[in-house]
PDB file of C-alpha atoms in Angstrom:
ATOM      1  CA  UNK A   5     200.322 118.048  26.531  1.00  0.00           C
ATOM      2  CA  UNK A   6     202.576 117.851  29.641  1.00  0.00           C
ATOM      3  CA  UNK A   7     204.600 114.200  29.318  1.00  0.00           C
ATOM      4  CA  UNK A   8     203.336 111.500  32.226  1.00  0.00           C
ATOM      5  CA  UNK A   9     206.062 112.007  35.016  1.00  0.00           C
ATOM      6  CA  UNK A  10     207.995 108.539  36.496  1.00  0.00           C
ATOM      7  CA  UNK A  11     205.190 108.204  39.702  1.00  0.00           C
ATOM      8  CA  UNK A  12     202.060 108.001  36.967  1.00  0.00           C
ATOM      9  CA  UNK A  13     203.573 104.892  35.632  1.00  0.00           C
ATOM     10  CA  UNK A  14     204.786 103.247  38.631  1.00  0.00           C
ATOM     11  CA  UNK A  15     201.225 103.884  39.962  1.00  0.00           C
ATOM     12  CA  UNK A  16     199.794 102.488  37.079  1.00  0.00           C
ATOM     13  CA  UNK A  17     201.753  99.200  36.961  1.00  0.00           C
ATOM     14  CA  UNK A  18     200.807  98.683  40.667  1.00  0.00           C
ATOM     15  CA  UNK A  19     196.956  99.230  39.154  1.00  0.00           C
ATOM     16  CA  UNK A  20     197.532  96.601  36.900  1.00  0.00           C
ATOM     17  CA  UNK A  21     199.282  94.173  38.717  1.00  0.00           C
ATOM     18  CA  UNK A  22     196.554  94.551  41.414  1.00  0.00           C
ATOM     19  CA  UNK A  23     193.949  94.196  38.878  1.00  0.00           C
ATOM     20  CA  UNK A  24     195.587  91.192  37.454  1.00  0.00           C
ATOM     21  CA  UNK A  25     196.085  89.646  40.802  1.00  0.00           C
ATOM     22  CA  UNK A  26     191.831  90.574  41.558  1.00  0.00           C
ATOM     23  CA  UNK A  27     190.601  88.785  38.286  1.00  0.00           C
ATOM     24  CA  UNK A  28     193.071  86.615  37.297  1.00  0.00           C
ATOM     25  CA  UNK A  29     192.365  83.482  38.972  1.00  0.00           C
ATOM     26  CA  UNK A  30     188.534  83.914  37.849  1.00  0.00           C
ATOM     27  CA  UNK A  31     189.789  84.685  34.074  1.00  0.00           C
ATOM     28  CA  UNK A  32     191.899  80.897  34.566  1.00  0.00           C
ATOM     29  CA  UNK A  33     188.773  79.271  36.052  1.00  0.00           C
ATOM     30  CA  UNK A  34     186.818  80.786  32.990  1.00  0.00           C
ATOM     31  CA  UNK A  35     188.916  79.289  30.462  1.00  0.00           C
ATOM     32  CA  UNK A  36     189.267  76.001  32.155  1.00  0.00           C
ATOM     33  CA  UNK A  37     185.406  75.371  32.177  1.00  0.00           C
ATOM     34  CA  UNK A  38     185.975  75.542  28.157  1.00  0.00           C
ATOM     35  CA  UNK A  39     188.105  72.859  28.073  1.00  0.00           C
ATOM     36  CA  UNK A  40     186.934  69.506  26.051  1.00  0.00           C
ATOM     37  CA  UNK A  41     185.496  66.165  27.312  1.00  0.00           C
ATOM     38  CA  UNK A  42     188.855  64.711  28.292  1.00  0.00           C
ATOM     39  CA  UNK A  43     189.755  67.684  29.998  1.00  0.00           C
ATOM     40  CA  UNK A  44     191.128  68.180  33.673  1.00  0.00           C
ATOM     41  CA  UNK A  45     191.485  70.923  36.370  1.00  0.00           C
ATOM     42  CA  UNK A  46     195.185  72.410  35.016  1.00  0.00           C
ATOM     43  CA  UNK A  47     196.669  73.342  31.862  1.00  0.00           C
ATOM     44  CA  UNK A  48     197.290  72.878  29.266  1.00  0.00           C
ATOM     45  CA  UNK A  49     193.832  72.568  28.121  1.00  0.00           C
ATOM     46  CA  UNK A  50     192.573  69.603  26.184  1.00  0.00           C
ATOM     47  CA  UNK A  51     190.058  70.973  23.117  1.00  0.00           C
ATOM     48  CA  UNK A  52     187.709  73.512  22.965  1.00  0.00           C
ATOM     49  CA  UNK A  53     183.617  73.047  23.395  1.00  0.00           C
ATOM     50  CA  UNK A  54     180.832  73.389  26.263  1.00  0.00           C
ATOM     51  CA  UNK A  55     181.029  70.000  27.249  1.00  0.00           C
ATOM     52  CA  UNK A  56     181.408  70.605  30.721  1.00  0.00           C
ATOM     53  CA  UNK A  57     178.119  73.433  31.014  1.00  0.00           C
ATOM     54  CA  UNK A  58     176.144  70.817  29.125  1.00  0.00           C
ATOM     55  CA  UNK A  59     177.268  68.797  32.185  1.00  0.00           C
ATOM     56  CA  UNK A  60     176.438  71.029  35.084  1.00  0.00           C
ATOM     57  CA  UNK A  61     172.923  70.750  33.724  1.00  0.00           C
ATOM     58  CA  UNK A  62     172.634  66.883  33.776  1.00  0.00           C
ATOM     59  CA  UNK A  63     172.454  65.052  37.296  1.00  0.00           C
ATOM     60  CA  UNK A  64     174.852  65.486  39.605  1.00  0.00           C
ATOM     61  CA  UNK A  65     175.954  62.664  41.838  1.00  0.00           C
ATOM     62  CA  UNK A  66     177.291  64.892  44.408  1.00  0.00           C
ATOM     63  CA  UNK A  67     174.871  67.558  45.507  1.00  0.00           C
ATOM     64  CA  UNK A  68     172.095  69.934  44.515  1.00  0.00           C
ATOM     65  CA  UNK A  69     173.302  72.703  42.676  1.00  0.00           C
ATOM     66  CA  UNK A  70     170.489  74.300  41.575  1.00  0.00           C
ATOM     67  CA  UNK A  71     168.261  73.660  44.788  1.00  0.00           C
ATOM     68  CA  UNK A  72     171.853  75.263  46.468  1.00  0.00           C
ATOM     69  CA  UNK A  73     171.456  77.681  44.070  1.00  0.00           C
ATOM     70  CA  UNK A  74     167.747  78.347  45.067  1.00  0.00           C
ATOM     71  CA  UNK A  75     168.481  79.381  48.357  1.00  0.00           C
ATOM     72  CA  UNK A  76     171.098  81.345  48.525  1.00  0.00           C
ATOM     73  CA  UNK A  77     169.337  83.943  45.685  1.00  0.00           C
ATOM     74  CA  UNK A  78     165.888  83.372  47.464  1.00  0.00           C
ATOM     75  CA  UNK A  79     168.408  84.040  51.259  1.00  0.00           C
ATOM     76  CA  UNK A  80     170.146  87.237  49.311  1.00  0.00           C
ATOM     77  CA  UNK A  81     166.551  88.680  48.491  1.00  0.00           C
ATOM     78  CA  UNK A  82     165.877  88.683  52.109  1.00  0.00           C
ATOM     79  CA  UNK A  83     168.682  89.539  53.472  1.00  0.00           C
ATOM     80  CA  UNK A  84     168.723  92.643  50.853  1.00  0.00           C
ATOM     81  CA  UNK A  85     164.516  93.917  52.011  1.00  0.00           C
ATOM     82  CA  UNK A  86     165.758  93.522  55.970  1.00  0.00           C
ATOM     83  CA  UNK A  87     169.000  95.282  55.644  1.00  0.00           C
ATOM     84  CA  UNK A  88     167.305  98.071  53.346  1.00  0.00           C
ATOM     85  CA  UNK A  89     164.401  98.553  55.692  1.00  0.00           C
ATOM     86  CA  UNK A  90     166.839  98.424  59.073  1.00  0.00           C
ATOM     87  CA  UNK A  91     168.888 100.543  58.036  1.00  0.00           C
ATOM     88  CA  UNK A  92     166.838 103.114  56.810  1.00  0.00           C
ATOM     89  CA  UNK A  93     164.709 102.957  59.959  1.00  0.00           C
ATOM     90  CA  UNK A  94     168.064 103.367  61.753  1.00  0.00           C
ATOM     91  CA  UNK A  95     169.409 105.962  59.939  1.00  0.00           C
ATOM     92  CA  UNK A  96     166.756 108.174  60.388  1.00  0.00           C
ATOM     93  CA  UNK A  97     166.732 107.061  64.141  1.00  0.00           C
ATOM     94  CA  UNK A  98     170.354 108.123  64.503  1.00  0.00           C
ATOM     95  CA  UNK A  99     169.540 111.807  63.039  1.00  0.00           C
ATOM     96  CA  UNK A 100     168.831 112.249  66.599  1.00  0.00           C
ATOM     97  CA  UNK A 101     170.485 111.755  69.673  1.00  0.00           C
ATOM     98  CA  UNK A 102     168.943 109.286  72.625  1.00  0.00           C
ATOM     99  CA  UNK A 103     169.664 107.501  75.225  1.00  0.00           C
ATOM    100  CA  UNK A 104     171.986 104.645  74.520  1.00  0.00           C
ATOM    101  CA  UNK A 105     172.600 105.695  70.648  1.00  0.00           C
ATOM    102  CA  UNK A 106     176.527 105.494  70.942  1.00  0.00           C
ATOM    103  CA  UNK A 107     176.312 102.496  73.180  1.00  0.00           C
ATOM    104  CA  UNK A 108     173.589 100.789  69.940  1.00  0.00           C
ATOM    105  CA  UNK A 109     176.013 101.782  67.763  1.00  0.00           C
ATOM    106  CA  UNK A 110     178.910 100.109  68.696  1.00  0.00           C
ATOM    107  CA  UNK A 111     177.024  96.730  69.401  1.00  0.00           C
ATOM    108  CA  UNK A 112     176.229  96.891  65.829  1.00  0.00           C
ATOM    109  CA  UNK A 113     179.392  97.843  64.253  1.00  0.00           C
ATOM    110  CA  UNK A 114     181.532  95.681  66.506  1.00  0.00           C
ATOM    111  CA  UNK A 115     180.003  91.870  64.538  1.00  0.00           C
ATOM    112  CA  UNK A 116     181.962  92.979  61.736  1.00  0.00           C
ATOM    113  CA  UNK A 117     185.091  92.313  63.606  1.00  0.00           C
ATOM    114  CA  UNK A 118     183.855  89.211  65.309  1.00  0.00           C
ATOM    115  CA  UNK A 119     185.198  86.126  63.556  1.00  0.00           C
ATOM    116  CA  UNK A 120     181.999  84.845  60.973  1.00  0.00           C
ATOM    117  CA  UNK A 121     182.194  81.042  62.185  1.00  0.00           C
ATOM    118  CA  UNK A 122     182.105  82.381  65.771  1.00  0.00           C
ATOM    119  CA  UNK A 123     178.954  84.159  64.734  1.00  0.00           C
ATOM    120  CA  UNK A 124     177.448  81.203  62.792  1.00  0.00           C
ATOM    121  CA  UNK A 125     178.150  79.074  65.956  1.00  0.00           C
ATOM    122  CA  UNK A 126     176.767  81.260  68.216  1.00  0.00           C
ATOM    123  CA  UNK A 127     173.499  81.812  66.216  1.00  0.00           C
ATOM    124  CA  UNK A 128     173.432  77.597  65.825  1.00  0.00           C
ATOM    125  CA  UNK A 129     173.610  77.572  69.373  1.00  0.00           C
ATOM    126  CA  UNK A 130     170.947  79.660  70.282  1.00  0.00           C
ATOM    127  CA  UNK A 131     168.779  78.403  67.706  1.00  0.00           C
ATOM    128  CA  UNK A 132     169.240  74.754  68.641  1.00  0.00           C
ATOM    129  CA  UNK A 133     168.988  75.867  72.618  1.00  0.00           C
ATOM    130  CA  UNK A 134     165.456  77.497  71.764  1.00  0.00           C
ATOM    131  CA  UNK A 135     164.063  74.063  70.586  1.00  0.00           C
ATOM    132  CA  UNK A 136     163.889  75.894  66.791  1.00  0.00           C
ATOM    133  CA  UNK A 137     164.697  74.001  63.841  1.00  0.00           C
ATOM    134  CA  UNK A 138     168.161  74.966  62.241  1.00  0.00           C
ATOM    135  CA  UNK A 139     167.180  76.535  58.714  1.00  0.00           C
ATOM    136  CA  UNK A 140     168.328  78.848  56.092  1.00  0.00           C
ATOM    137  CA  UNK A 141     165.628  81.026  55.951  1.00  0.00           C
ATOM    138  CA  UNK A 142     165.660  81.742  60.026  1.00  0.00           C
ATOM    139  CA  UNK A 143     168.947  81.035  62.011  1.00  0.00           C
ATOM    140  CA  UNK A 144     170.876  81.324  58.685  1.00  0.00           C
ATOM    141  CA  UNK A 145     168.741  84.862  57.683  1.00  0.00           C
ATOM    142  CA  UNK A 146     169.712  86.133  61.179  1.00  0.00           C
ATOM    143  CA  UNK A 147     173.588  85.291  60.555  1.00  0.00           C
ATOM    144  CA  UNK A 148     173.945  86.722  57.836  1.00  0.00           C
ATOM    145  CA  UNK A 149     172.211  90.025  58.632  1.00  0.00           C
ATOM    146  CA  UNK A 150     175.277  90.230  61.393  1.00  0.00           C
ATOM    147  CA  UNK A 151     177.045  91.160  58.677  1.00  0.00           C
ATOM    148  CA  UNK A 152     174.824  93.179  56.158  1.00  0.00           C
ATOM    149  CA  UNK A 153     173.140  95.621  58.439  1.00  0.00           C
ATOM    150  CA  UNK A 154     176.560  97.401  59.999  1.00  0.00           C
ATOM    151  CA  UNK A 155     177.272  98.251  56.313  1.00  0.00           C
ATOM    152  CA  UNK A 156     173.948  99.469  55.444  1.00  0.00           C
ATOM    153  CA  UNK A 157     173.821 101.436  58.592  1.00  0.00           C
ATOM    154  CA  UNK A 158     177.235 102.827  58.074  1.00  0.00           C
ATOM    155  CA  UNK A 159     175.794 103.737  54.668  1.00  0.00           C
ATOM    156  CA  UNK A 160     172.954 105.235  55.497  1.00  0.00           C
ATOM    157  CA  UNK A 161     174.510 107.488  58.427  1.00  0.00           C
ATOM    158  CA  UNK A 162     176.801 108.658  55.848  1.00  0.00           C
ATOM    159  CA  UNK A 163     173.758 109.746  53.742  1.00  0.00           C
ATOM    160  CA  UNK A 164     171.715 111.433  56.105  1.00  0.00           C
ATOM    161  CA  UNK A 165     175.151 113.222  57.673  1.00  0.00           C
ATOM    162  CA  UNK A 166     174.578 115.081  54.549  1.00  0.00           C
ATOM    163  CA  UNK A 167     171.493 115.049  54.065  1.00  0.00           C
ATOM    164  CA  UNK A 168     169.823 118.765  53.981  1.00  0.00           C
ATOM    165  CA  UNK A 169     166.769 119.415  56.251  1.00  0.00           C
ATOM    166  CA  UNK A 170     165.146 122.025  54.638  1.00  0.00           C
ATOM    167  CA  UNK A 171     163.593 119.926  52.158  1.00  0.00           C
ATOM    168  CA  UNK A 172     161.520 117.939  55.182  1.00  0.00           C
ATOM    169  CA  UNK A 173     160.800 121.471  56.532  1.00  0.00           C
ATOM    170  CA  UNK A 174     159.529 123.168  53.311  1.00  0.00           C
ATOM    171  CA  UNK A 175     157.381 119.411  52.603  1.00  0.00           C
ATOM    172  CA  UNK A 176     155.742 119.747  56.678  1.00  0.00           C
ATOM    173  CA  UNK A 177     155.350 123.798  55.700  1.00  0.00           C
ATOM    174  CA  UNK A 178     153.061 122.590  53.136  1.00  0.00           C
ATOM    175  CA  UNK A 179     150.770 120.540  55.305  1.00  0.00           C
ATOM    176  CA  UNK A 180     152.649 116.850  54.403  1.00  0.00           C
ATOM    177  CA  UNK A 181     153.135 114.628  57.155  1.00  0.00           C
ATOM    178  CA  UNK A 182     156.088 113.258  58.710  1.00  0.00           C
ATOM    179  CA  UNK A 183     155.491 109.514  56.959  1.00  0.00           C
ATOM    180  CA  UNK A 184     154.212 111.743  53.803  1.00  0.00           C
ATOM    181  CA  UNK A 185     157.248 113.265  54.135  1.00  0.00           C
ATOM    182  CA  UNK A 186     159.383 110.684  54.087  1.00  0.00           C
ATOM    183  CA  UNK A 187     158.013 108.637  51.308  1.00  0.00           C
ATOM    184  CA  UNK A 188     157.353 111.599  48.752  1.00  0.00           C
ATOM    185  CA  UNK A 189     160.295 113.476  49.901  1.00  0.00           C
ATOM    186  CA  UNK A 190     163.290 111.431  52.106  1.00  0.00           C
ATOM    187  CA  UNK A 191     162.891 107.815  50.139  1.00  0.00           C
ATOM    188  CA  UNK A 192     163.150 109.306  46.545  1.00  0.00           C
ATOM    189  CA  UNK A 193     166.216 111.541  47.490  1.00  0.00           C
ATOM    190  CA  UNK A 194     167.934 109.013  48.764  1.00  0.00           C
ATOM    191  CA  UNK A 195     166.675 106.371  46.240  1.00  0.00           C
ATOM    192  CA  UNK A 196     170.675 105.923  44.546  1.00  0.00           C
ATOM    193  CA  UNK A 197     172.184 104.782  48.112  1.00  0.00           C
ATOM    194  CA  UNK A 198     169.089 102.818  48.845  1.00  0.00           C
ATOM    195  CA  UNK A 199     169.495 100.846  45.785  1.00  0.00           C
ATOM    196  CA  UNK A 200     173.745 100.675  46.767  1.00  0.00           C
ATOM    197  CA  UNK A 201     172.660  98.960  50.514  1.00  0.00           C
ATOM    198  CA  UNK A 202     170.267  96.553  48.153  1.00  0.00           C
ATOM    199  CA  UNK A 203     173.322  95.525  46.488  1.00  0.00           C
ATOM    200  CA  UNK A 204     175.206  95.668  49.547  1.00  0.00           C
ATOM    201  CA  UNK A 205     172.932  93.441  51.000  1.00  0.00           C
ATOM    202  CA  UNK A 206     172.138  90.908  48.260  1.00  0.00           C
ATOM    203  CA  UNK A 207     175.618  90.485  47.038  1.00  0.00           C
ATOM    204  CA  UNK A 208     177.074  89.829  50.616  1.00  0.00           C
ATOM    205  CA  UNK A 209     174.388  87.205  51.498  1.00  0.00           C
ATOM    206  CA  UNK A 210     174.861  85.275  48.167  1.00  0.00           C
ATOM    207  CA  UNK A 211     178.550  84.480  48.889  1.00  0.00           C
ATOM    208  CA  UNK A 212     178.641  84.349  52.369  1.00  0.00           C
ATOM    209  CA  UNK A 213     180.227  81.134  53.814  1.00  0.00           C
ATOM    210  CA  UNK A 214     181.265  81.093  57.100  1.00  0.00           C
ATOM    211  CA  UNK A 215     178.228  82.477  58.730  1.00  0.00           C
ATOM    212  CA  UNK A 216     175.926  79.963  56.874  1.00  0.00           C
ATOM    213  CA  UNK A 217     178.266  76.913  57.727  1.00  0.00           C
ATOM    214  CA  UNK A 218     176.570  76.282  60.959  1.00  0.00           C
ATOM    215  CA  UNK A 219     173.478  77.975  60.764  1.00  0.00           C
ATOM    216  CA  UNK A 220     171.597  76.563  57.594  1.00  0.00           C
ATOM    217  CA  UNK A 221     170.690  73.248  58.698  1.00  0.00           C
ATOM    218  CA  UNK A 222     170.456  70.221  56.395  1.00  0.00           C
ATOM    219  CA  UNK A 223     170.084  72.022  53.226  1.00  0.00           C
ATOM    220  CA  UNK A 224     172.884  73.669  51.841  1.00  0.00           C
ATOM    221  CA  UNK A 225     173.192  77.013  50.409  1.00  0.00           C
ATOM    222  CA  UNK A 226     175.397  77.983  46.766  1.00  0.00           C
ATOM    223  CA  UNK A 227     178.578  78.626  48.215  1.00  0.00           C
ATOM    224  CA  UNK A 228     178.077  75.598  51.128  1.00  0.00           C
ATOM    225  CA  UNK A 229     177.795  73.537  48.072  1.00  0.00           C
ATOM    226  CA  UNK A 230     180.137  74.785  45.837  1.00  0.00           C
ATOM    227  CA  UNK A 231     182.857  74.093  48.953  1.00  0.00           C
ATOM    228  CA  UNK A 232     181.185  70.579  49.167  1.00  0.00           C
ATOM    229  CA  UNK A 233     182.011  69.852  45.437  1.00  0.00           C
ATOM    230  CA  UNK A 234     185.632  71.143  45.530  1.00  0.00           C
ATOM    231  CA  UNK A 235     186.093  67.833  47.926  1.00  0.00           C
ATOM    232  CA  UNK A 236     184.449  65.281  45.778  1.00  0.00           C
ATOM    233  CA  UNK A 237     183.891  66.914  42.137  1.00  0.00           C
ATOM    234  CA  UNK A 238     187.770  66.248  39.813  1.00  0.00           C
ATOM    235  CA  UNK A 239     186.224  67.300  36.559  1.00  0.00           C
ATOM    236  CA  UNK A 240     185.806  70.901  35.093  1.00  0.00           C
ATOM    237  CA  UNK A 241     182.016  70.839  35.886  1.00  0.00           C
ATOM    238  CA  UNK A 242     183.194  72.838  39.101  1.00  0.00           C
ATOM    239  CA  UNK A 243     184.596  75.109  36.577  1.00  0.00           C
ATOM    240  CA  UNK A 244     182.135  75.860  34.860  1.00  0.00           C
ATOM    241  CA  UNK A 245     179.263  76.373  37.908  1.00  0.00           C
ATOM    242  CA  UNK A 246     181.886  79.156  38.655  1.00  0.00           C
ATOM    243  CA  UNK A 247     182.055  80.825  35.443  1.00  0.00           C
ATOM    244  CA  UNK A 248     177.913  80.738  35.662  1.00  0.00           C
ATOM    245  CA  UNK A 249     177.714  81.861  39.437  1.00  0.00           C
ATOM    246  CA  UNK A 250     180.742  84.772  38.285  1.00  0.00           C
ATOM    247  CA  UNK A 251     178.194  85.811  35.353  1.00  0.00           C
ATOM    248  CA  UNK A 252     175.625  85.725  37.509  1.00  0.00           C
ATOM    249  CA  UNK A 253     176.907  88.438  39.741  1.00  0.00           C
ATOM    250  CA  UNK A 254     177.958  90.558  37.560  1.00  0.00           C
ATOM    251  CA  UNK A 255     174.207  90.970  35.907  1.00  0.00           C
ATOM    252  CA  UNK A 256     173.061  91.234  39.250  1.00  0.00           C
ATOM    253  CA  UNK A 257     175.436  94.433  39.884  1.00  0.00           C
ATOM    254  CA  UNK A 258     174.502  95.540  36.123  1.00  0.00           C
ATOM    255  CA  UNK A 259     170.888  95.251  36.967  1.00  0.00           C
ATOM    256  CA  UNK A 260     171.495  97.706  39.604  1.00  0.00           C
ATOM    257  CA  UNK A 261     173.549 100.315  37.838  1.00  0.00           C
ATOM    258  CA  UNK A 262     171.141  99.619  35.285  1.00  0.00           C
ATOM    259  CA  UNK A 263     168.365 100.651  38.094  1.00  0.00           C
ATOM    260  CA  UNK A 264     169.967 103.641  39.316  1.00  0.00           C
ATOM    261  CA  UNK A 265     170.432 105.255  36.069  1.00  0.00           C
ATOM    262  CA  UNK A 266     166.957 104.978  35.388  1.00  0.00           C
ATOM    263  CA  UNK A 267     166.216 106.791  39.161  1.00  0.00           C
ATOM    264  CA  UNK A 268     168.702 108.930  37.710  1.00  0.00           C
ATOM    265  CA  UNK A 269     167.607 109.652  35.178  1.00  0.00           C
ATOM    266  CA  UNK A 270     163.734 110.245  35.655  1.00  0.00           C
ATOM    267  CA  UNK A 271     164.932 112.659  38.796  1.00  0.00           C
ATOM    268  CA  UNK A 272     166.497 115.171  36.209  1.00  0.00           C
ATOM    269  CA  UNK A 273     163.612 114.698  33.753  1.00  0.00           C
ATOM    270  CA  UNK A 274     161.280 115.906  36.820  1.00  0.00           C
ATOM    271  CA  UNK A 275     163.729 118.880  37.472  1.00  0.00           C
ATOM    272  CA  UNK A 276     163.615 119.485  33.819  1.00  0.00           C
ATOM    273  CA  UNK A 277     159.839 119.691  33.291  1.00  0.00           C
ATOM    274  CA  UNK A 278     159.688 121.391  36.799  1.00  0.00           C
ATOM    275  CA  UNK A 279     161.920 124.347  35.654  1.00  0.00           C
ATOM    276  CA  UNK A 280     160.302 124.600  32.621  1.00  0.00           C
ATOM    277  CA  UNK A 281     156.943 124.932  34.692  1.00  0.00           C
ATOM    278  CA  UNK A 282     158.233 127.390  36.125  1.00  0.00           C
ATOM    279  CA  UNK A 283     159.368 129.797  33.349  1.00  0.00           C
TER     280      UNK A 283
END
């Protein structure tokens, strides 16, 4: 075995440094939220117990966490079925040219690079112009899809870039359809990155700040409310609603992995049993 030259470990200090820098500050938060009854917000860290989870579960006098809470996974899970369905439908609109498709193109990729709180102010605006009622679930839906549907169209050109034709043209040679097509033959291809814009989309809506701040009305979404604690709330109770809301996402993105290896997984089980068939 060759020995690691000088650049392999520099490159992996940087990796570690940058990994400690990444998780660090969550790993501190985590610990704090263990802290005892007579514990604060710094070190060093006064007993050990779950007295401060216990907490987050009584009444708060500042706020609604789990209404808060409510919203923003109820706002990510439709955020996640408009970007997924968008984008597809735009992906496979982009396989072709038409008129206006580079001009489309850019007007969607260039809110990414618009400042979010101009966005959420400009969505308030329009919203409050039109005589509609502020709200989470319609000015604050349209936000935040500002910023999930570039990346789930950017995602989705990528995968039908590659995507090879012949398998639509062997599917219409025998007699399918072009939406029988698609669903028995496009949707389950792409299944994997499908399931990656879900995440996209979920996991982007359910921590987005600044284009909620203006646009959900009266009733605040998670991270609205986590902001509105940090202002009020001295005790490690804040601590702890971030170790849960940390945990939180990290099953979410499990659950997916989790999904994908099971689309995975039943995909080489039907080329399995298909070549099989065939012999």
């Amino acid at each position: 075995m060759e020995p690691r030259s000088r650049s392999f470990y520099i490159l992996a200090a940087f990796f570690a440094v940058f990994i400690a820098f990444l998780y660090g500050p969550t790993v501190v938060i985590g610990v704090l939220s263990f802290q005892g009854a007579g514990g604060g917000l710094t070190f060093p860290m006064r007993g050990v117990s779950l007295h401060w989870f216990h907490e987050l579960f009584e009444q708060q006098a500042v706020g609604d966490i789990w209404a808060s809470f409510r919203r923003s996974f109820l706002l990510g899970l439709l955020v996640m079925v408009a970007t997924v369905v968008i984008s597809v439908m735009g992906g496979l609109a982009f396989r072709n040219r038409f008129v206006g498709s580079t001009v489309l193109f850019y007007v969607v990729i260039v809110s990414l690079i618009i400042p979010s709180i101009l966005v959420s102010l400009g969505v308030g605006l329009i919203w409050s112009r039109a005589g509609l009622d502020v709200h989470w679930s319609t000015s604050g839906l349209g936000a935040q899809l500002t910023w999930t549907l570039p990346f789930g169209l950017l995602i989705m050109l990528a995968v039908f870039n590659r995507f090879d034709p012949s398998y639509e043209e062997a599917a219409r040679d025998q007699g399918a359809s072009s939406w029988q097509t698609i669903r028995h033959v496009v949707l389950p291809i792409i299944a994997p990155s499908l399931i990656g814009v879900a995440l996209f989309g979920f996991t982007l809506s359910y921590d987005e700040f600044a284009r909620t701040l203006l646009t959900s009305g009266s009733q605040n979404t998670l991270p609205l409310e986590i902001f509105g604690m940090t202002t009020n709330v001295t005790t490690p109770v804040l601590y702890a609603l971030g170790t849960l809301t940390t945990g939180f996402s990290f099953l979410v993105i499990g659950l997916f992995l989790f999904v994908v290896w099971l689309v995975d997984d039943k995909r080489r089980k039907s080329g399995s049993d298909a070549g099989k068939g065939m012999a």
